[in-house]
PDB file of C-alpha atoms in Angstrom:
ATOM      1  CA  UNK A  14      -7.944 -18.735 -25.956  1.00  0.00           C
ATOM      2  CA  UNK A  15      -5.080 -20.520 -25.067  1.00  0.00           C
ATOM      3  CA  UNK A  16      -4.959 -21.352 -21.096  1.00  0.00           C
ATOM      4  CA  UNK A  17      -1.642 -22.162 -19.688  1.00  0.00           C
ATOM      5  CA  UNK A  18      -0.744 -22.967 -15.869  1.00  0.00           C
ATOM      6  CA  UNK A  19       2.631 -21.125 -14.895  1.00  0.00           C
ATOM      7  CA  UNK A  20       5.229 -22.927 -12.376  1.00  0.00           C
ATOM      8  CA  UNK A  21       3.536 -20.554  -9.524  1.00  0.00           C
ATOM      9  CA  UNK A  22      -0.196 -21.744 -10.135  1.00  0.00           C
ATOM     10  CA  UNK A  23      -1.640 -18.849 -12.173  1.00  0.00           C
ATOM     11  CA  UNK A  24      -3.566 -19.216 -14.530  1.00  0.00           C
ATOM     12  CA  UNK A  25      -3.381 -17.104 -17.800  1.00  0.00           C
ATOM     13  CA  UNK A  26      -4.128 -16.780 -21.716  1.00  0.00           C
ATOM     14  CA  UNK A  27      -1.281 -17.413 -23.739  1.00  0.00           C
ATOM     15  CA  UNK A  28      -2.193 -15.946 -26.913  1.00  0.00           C
ATOM     16  CA  UNK A  29      -2.821 -12.857 -24.829  1.00  0.00           C
ATOM     17  CA  UNK A  30       0.637 -12.616 -22.545  1.00  0.00           C
ATOM     18  CA  UNK A  31       3.873 -14.566 -23.551  1.00  0.00           C
ATOM     19  CA  UNK A  32       4.636 -15.002 -19.920  1.00  0.00           C
ATOM     20  CA  UNK A  33       2.819 -15.490 -16.717  1.00  0.00           C
ATOM     21  CA  UNK A  34       1.356 -11.668 -16.498  1.00  0.00           C
ATOM     22  CA  UNK A  35       1.226 -11.976 -12.754  1.00  0.00           C
ATOM     23  CA  UNK A  36       4.217 -13.188 -11.793  1.00  0.00           C
ATOM     24  CA  UNK A  37       5.974 -10.955 -13.915  1.00  0.00           C
ATOM     25  CA  UNK A  38       4.505  -7.731 -11.842  1.00  0.00           C
ATOM     26  CA  UNK A  39       1.602  -6.920 -13.853  1.00  0.00           C
ATOM     27  CA  UNK A  40      -0.443  -4.102 -12.430  1.00  0.00           C
ATOM     28  CA  UNK A  41      -2.746  -5.339  -9.924  1.00  0.00           C
ATOM     29  CA  UNK A  42      -1.683  -8.947 -10.426  1.00  0.00           C
ATOM     30  CA  UNK A  43      -2.980  -9.638  -6.721  1.00  0.00           C
ATOM     31  CA  UNK A  44      -6.514  -8.494  -7.791  1.00  0.00           C
ATOM     32  CA  UNK A  45      -9.179 -10.771  -9.519  1.00  0.00           C
ATOM     33  CA  UNK A  46     -10.902  -9.504 -12.786  1.00  0.00           C
ATOM     34  CA  UNK A  47     -13.884 -10.650 -14.234  1.00  0.00           C
ATOM     35  CA  UNK A  48     -13.742 -11.580 -18.082  1.00  0.00           C
ATOM     36  CA  UNK A  49     -14.175  -8.921 -20.401  1.00  0.00           C
ATOM     37  CA  UNK A  50     -13.430  -6.754 -17.452  1.00  0.00           C
ATOM     38  CA  UNK A  51     -14.115  -2.582 -18.795  1.00  0.00           C
ATOM     39  CA  UNK A  52     -11.456  -0.367 -18.037  1.00  0.00           C
ATOM     40  CA  UNK A  53     -13.190   2.521 -16.557  1.00  0.00           C
ATOM     41  CA  UNK A  54     -10.548   5.253 -17.944  1.00  0.00           C
ATOM     42  CA  UNK A  55     -10.733   4.264 -21.492  1.00  0.00           C
ATOM     43  CA  UNK A  56     -14.237   2.332 -21.484  1.00  0.00           C
ATOM     44  CA  UNK A  57     -12.723  -0.506 -23.421  1.00  0.00           C
ATOM     45  CA  UNK A  58     -13.174  -4.140 -22.661  1.00  0.00           C
ATOM     46  CA  UNK A  59      -9.742  -5.737 -21.544  1.00  0.00           C
ATOM     47  CA  UNK A  60      -8.476  -9.377 -22.072  1.00  0.00           C
ATOM     48  CA  UNK A  61      -8.221 -11.836 -20.200  1.00  0.00           C
ATOM     49  CA  UNK A  62      -5.164 -11.436 -17.565  1.00  0.00           C
ATOM     50  CA  UNK A  63      -5.165  -7.790 -18.541  1.00  0.00           C
ATOM     51  CA  UNK A  64      -5.535  -5.305 -15.733  1.00  0.00           C
ATOM     52  CA  UNK A  65      -7.251  -1.793 -15.695  1.00  0.00           C
ATOM     53  CA  UNK A  66      -4.907   1.210 -15.046  1.00  0.00           C
ATOM     54  CA  UNK A  67      -4.693   2.486 -10.889  1.00  0.00           C
ATOM     55  CA  UNK A  68      -7.017   5.183  -9.934  1.00  0.00           C
ATOM     56  CA  UNK A  69      -5.006   7.902  -8.900  1.00  0.00           C
ATOM     57  CA  UNK A  70      -6.841   9.170  -5.583  1.00  0.00           C
ATOM     58  CA  UNK A  71      -5.914  12.337  -3.872  1.00  0.00           C
ATOM     59  CA  UNK A  72      -7.945  11.741  -1.148  1.00  0.00           C
ATOM     60  CA  UNK A  73      -4.931   9.106   0.570  1.00  0.00           C
ATOM     61  CA  UNK A  74      -6.223   6.202  -1.636  1.00  0.00           C
ATOM     62  CA  UNK A  75      -9.550   6.448  -0.015  1.00  0.00           C
ATOM     63  CA  UNK A  76      -9.140   5.513   3.500  1.00  0.00           C
ATOM     64  CA  UNK A  77     -11.250   7.495   6.108  1.00  0.00           C
ATOM     65  CA  UNK A  78      -9.727  10.433   8.481  1.00  0.00           C
ATOM     66  CA  UNK A  79     -10.522  12.218  11.151  1.00  0.00           C
ATOM     67  CA  UNK A  80     -12.256  15.881  10.420  1.00  0.00           C
ATOM     68  CA  UNK A  81      -9.983  17.653  12.359  1.00  0.00           C
ATOM     69  CA  UNK A  82      -7.139  15.887  10.296  1.00  0.00           C
ATOM     70  CA  UNK A  83      -9.112  16.940   6.895  1.00  0.00           C
ATOM     71  CA  UNK A  84      -8.911  20.458   8.439  1.00  0.00           C
ATOM     72  CA  UNK A  85      -5.668  20.740   9.730  1.00  0.00           C
ATOM     73  CA  UNK A  86      -3.795  18.726   7.245  1.00  0.00           C
ATOM     74  CA  UNK A  87      -2.293  16.651  10.472  1.00  0.00           C
ATOM     75  CA  UNK A  88      -3.636  14.205  12.669  1.00  0.00           C
ATOM     76  CA  UNK A  89      -2.385  16.347  16.225  1.00  0.00           C
ATOM     77  CA  UNK A  90      -2.026  14.450  19.563  1.00  0.00           C
ATOM     78  CA  UNK A  91      -5.161  15.091  21.728  1.00  0.00           C
ATOM     79  CA  UNK A  92      -3.787  12.820  24.852  1.00  0.00           C
ATOM     80  CA  UNK A  93      -1.500   9.655  25.735  1.00  0.00           C
ATOM     81  CA  UNK A  94      -1.352   6.475  27.759  1.00  0.00           C
ATOM     82  CA  UNK A  95       1.701   5.114  29.495  1.00  0.00           C
ATOM     83  CA  UNK A  96       1.902   1.800  29.894  1.00  0.00           C
ATOM     84  CA  UNK A  97       2.898   1.499  33.792  1.00  0.00           C
ATOM     85  CA  UNK A  98       2.751  -2.424  33.580  1.00  0.00           C
ATOM     86  CA  UNK A  99       3.272  -5.084  31.015  1.00  0.00           C
ATOM     87  CA  UNK A 100       5.610  -5.875  28.176  1.00  0.00           C
ATOM     88  CA  UNK A 101       5.668  -2.211  26.833  1.00  0.00           C
ATOM     89  CA  UNK A 102       6.260  -0.760  30.324  1.00  0.00           C
ATOM     90  CA  UNK A 103       7.503   2.846  30.082  1.00  0.00           C
ATOM     91  CA  UNK A 104       6.576   3.213  26.622  1.00  0.00           C
ATOM     92  CA  UNK A 105       3.887   6.188  25.564  1.00  0.00           C
ATOM     93  CA  UNK A 106       0.960   5.904  22.950  1.00  0.00           C
ATOM     94  CA  UNK A 107       0.016   8.791  21.530  1.00  0.00           C
ATOM     95  CA  UNK A 108      -4.078   9.584  21.020  1.00  0.00           C
ATOM     96  CA  UNK A 109      -5.718  11.367  18.059  1.00  0.00           C
ATOM     97  CA  UNK A 110      -9.292  12.658  17.718  1.00  0.00           C
ATOM     98  CA  UNK A 111     -11.858   9.992  17.451  1.00  0.00           C
ATOM     99  CA  UNK A 112     -11.284   6.471  17.455  1.00  0.00           C
ATOM    100  CA  UNK A 113      -8.195   5.164  18.471  1.00  0.00           C
ATOM    101  CA  UNK A 114      -8.384   1.044  18.034  1.00  0.00           C
ATOM    102  CA  UNK A 115      -6.044  -1.064  20.809  1.00  0.00           C
ATOM    103  CA  UNK A 116      -4.634  -4.331  19.526  1.00  0.00           C
ATOM    104  CA  UNK A 117      -1.531  -6.273  18.763  1.00  0.00           C
ATOM    105  CA  UNK A 118      -1.824  -5.719  15.150  1.00  0.00           C
ATOM    106  CA  UNK A 119       0.463  -3.490  13.213  1.00  0.00           C
ATOM    107  CA  UNK A 120      -2.718  -1.813  11.611  1.00  0.00           C
ATOM    108  CA  UNK A 121      -4.200  -0.761  15.110  1.00  0.00           C
ATOM    109  CA  UNK A 122      -3.842   2.911  16.045  1.00  0.00           C
ATOM    110  CA  UNK A 123      -2.437   1.956  19.512  1.00  0.00           C
ATOM    111  CA  UNK A 124      -0.403  -1.464  18.972  1.00  0.00           C
ATOM    112  CA  UNK A 125       0.422  -3.291  22.094  1.00  0.00           C
ATOM    113  CA  UNK A 126       3.144  -5.894  21.565  1.00  0.00           C
ATOM    114  CA  UNK A 127       3.907  -8.963  23.778  1.00  0.00           C
ATOM    115  CA  UNK A 128       0.784  -9.365  25.502  1.00  0.00           C
ATOM    116  CA  UNK A 129      -0.832 -12.813  24.109  1.00  0.00           C
ATOM    117  CA  UNK A 130      -4.115 -11.906  26.188  1.00  0.00           C
ATOM    118  CA  UNK A 131      -4.997  -9.048  23.644  1.00  0.00           C
ATOM    119  CA  UNK A 132      -6.643  -9.492  20.758  1.00  0.00           C
ATOM    120  CA  UNK A 133      -5.378  -8.610  17.167  1.00  0.00           C
ATOM    121  CA  UNK A 134      -7.538  -6.384  16.456  1.00  0.00           C
ATOM    122  CA  UNK A 135     -10.012  -3.722  17.677  1.00  0.00           C
ATOM    123  CA  UNK A 136      -9.932  -5.257  21.341  1.00  0.00           C
ATOM    124  CA  UNK A 137     -10.768  -1.855  22.912  1.00  0.00           C
ATOM    125  CA  UNK A 138     -11.154   1.573  21.686  1.00  0.00           C
ATOM    126  CA  UNK A 139      -9.761   4.896  23.554  1.00  0.00           C
ATOM    127  CA  UNK A 140     -11.579   7.958  21.719  1.00  0.00           C
ATOM    128  CA  UNK A 141     -11.431  11.780  21.996  1.00  0.00           C
ATOM    129  CA  UNK A 142     -14.824  13.677  20.762  1.00  0.00           C
ATOM    130  CA  UNK A 143     -13.250  17.153  19.828  1.00  0.00           C
ATOM    131  CA  UNK A 144     -16.988  18.648  20.229  1.00  0.00           C
ATOM    132  CA  UNK A 145     -17.287  18.075  23.470  1.00  0.00           C
ATOM    133  CA  UNK A 146     -13.912  17.786  24.242  1.00  0.00           C
ATOM    134  CA  UNK A 147     -14.129  14.314  26.330  1.00  0.00           C
ATOM    135  CA  UNK A 148     -12.526  11.425  26.280  1.00  0.00           C
ATOM    136  CA  UNK A 149     -14.037   8.231  26.454  1.00  0.00           C
ATOM    137  CA  UNK A 150     -13.079   4.350  26.809  1.00  0.00           C
ATOM    138  CA  UNK A 151     -14.782   1.043  25.358  1.00  0.00           C
ATOM    139  CA  UNK A 152     -14.399  -2.439  24.979  1.00  0.00           C
ATOM    140  CA  UNK A 153     -14.016  -3.966  21.773  1.00  0.00           C
ATOM    141  CA  UNK A 154     -14.222  -7.383  20.330  1.00  0.00           C
ATOM    142  CA  UNK A 155     -11.506  -8.696  22.723  1.00  0.00           C
ATOM    143  CA  UNK A 156     -12.051 -11.850  24.265  1.00  0.00           C
ATOM    144  CA  UNK A 157     -10.992 -10.599  28.018  1.00  0.00           C
ATOM    145  CA  UNK A 158     -12.570  -7.916  30.009  1.00  0.00           C
ATOM    146  CA  UNK A 159     -10.826  -4.224  29.804  1.00  0.00           C
ATOM    147  CA  UNK A 160     -10.993  -2.655  32.916  1.00  0.00           C
ATOM    148  CA  UNK A 161     -10.771   1.409  34.430  1.00  0.00           C
ATOM    149  CA  UNK A 162      -9.762   2.069  37.577  1.00  0.00           C
ATOM    150  CA  UNK A 163     -10.273  -1.812  38.369  1.00  0.00           C
ATOM    151  CA  UNK A 164     -14.138  -1.498  37.276  1.00  0.00           C
ATOM    152  CA  UNK A 165     -14.638  -4.153  34.595  1.00  0.00           C
ATOM    153  CA  UNK A 166     -16.216  -1.685  31.282  1.00  0.00           C
ATOM    154  CA  UNK A 167     -18.994  -3.689  29.511  1.00  0.00           C
ATOM    155  CA  UNK A 168     -20.139  -0.213  27.741  1.00  0.00           C
ATOM    156  CA  UNK A 169     -18.343   3.166  27.258  1.00  0.00           C
ATOM    157  CA  UNK A 170     -17.060   4.986  29.958  1.00  0.00           C
ATOM    158  CA  UNK A 171     -15.852   8.548  30.198  1.00  0.00           C
ATOM    159  CA  UNK A 172     -12.204   8.811  31.167  1.00  0.00           C
ATOM    160  CA  UNK A 173     -10.425  11.459  33.851  1.00  0.00           C
ATOM    161  CA  UNK A 174      -6.919  12.460  33.815  1.00  0.00           C
ATOM    162  CA  UNK A 175      -4.431   9.886  35.470  1.00  0.00           C
ATOM    163  CA  UNK A 176      -7.347   7.117  35.248  1.00  0.00           C
ATOM    164  CA  UNK A 177      -5.254   3.447  34.894  1.00  0.00           C
ATOM    165  CA  UNK A 178      -6.920   1.362  32.110  1.00  0.00           C
ATOM    166  CA  UNK A 179      -6.739  -2.542  31.704  1.00  0.00           C
ATOM    167  CA  UNK A 180      -6.163  -4.411  28.896  1.00  0.00           C
ATOM    168  CA  UNK A 181      -5.074  -8.035  28.568  1.00  0.00           C
ATOM    169  CA  UNK A 182      -2.556  -7.921  31.536  1.00  0.00           C
ATOM    170  CA  UNK A 183      -1.507  -4.567  30.128  1.00  0.00           C
ATOM    171  CA  UNK A 184      -2.188  -1.544  32.306  1.00  0.00           C
ATOM    172  CA  UNK A 185      -1.608   2.281  31.095  1.00  0.00           C
ATOM    173  CA  UNK A 186      -1.924   5.790  32.757  1.00  0.00           C
ATOM    174  CA  UNK A 187      -4.292   7.980  30.781  1.00  0.00           C
ATOM    175  CA  UNK A 188      -2.688  11.560  30.173  1.00  0.00           C
ATOM    176  CA  UNK A 189      -5.031  14.017  28.671  1.00  0.00           C
ATOM    177  CA  UNK A 190      -3.952  16.675  26.399  1.00  0.00           C
ATOM    178  CA  UNK A 191      -6.759  18.277  25.300  1.00  0.00           C
ATOM    179  CA  UNK A 192     -10.096  19.331  27.352  1.00  0.00           C
ATOM    180  CA  UNK A 193     -11.379  22.004  29.062  1.00  0.00           C
ATOM    181  CA  UNK A 194      -7.955  24.656  28.797  1.00  0.00           C
ATOM    182  CA  UNK A 195      -7.097  23.796  25.628  1.00  0.00           C
ATOM    183  CA  UNK A 196      -7.955  22.191  22.286  1.00  0.00           C
ATOM    184  CA  UNK A 197      -6.663  22.120  18.377  1.00  0.00           C
ATOM    185  CA  UNK A 198      -8.807  24.714  16.466  1.00  0.00           C
TER     186      UNK A 198
END
């Protein structure tokens, strides 16, 4: 084994690779593999620095999806929240079945930019129960208190049409689409 360090700080076995496999776009180069890892698809032991071929996954790379999306093939809108106060004033955000996580991060279902009083991830959760046909709002892991119609929310509460939701310094008006009169089948 002839270990070398590339200019970017990666260690690799020069007896196996002529140059750094990480810098040269090796498959899954950002993932750590144990020495002598066994390739699941071929059952062979891989040399140091080699990576197994990525798995093909028909279920969107193993992401969890809502039941209604699995049944319909899409995740249809069930309602909206419309920003009435704050940096996103005038913007609407779609609500889908099950849990919709609210935060500043692009990874959130409902991404609220510009309000530094909202946590990046999971500040609050807005949910639609497609079986009961009811909307719920819950606090998440955010530091500031969330409110519905001006009242503090410390546990899950049921939402009604046009309730005012406050997250950080941002206010939203809740507009349901699904409920007693309509629901996606």
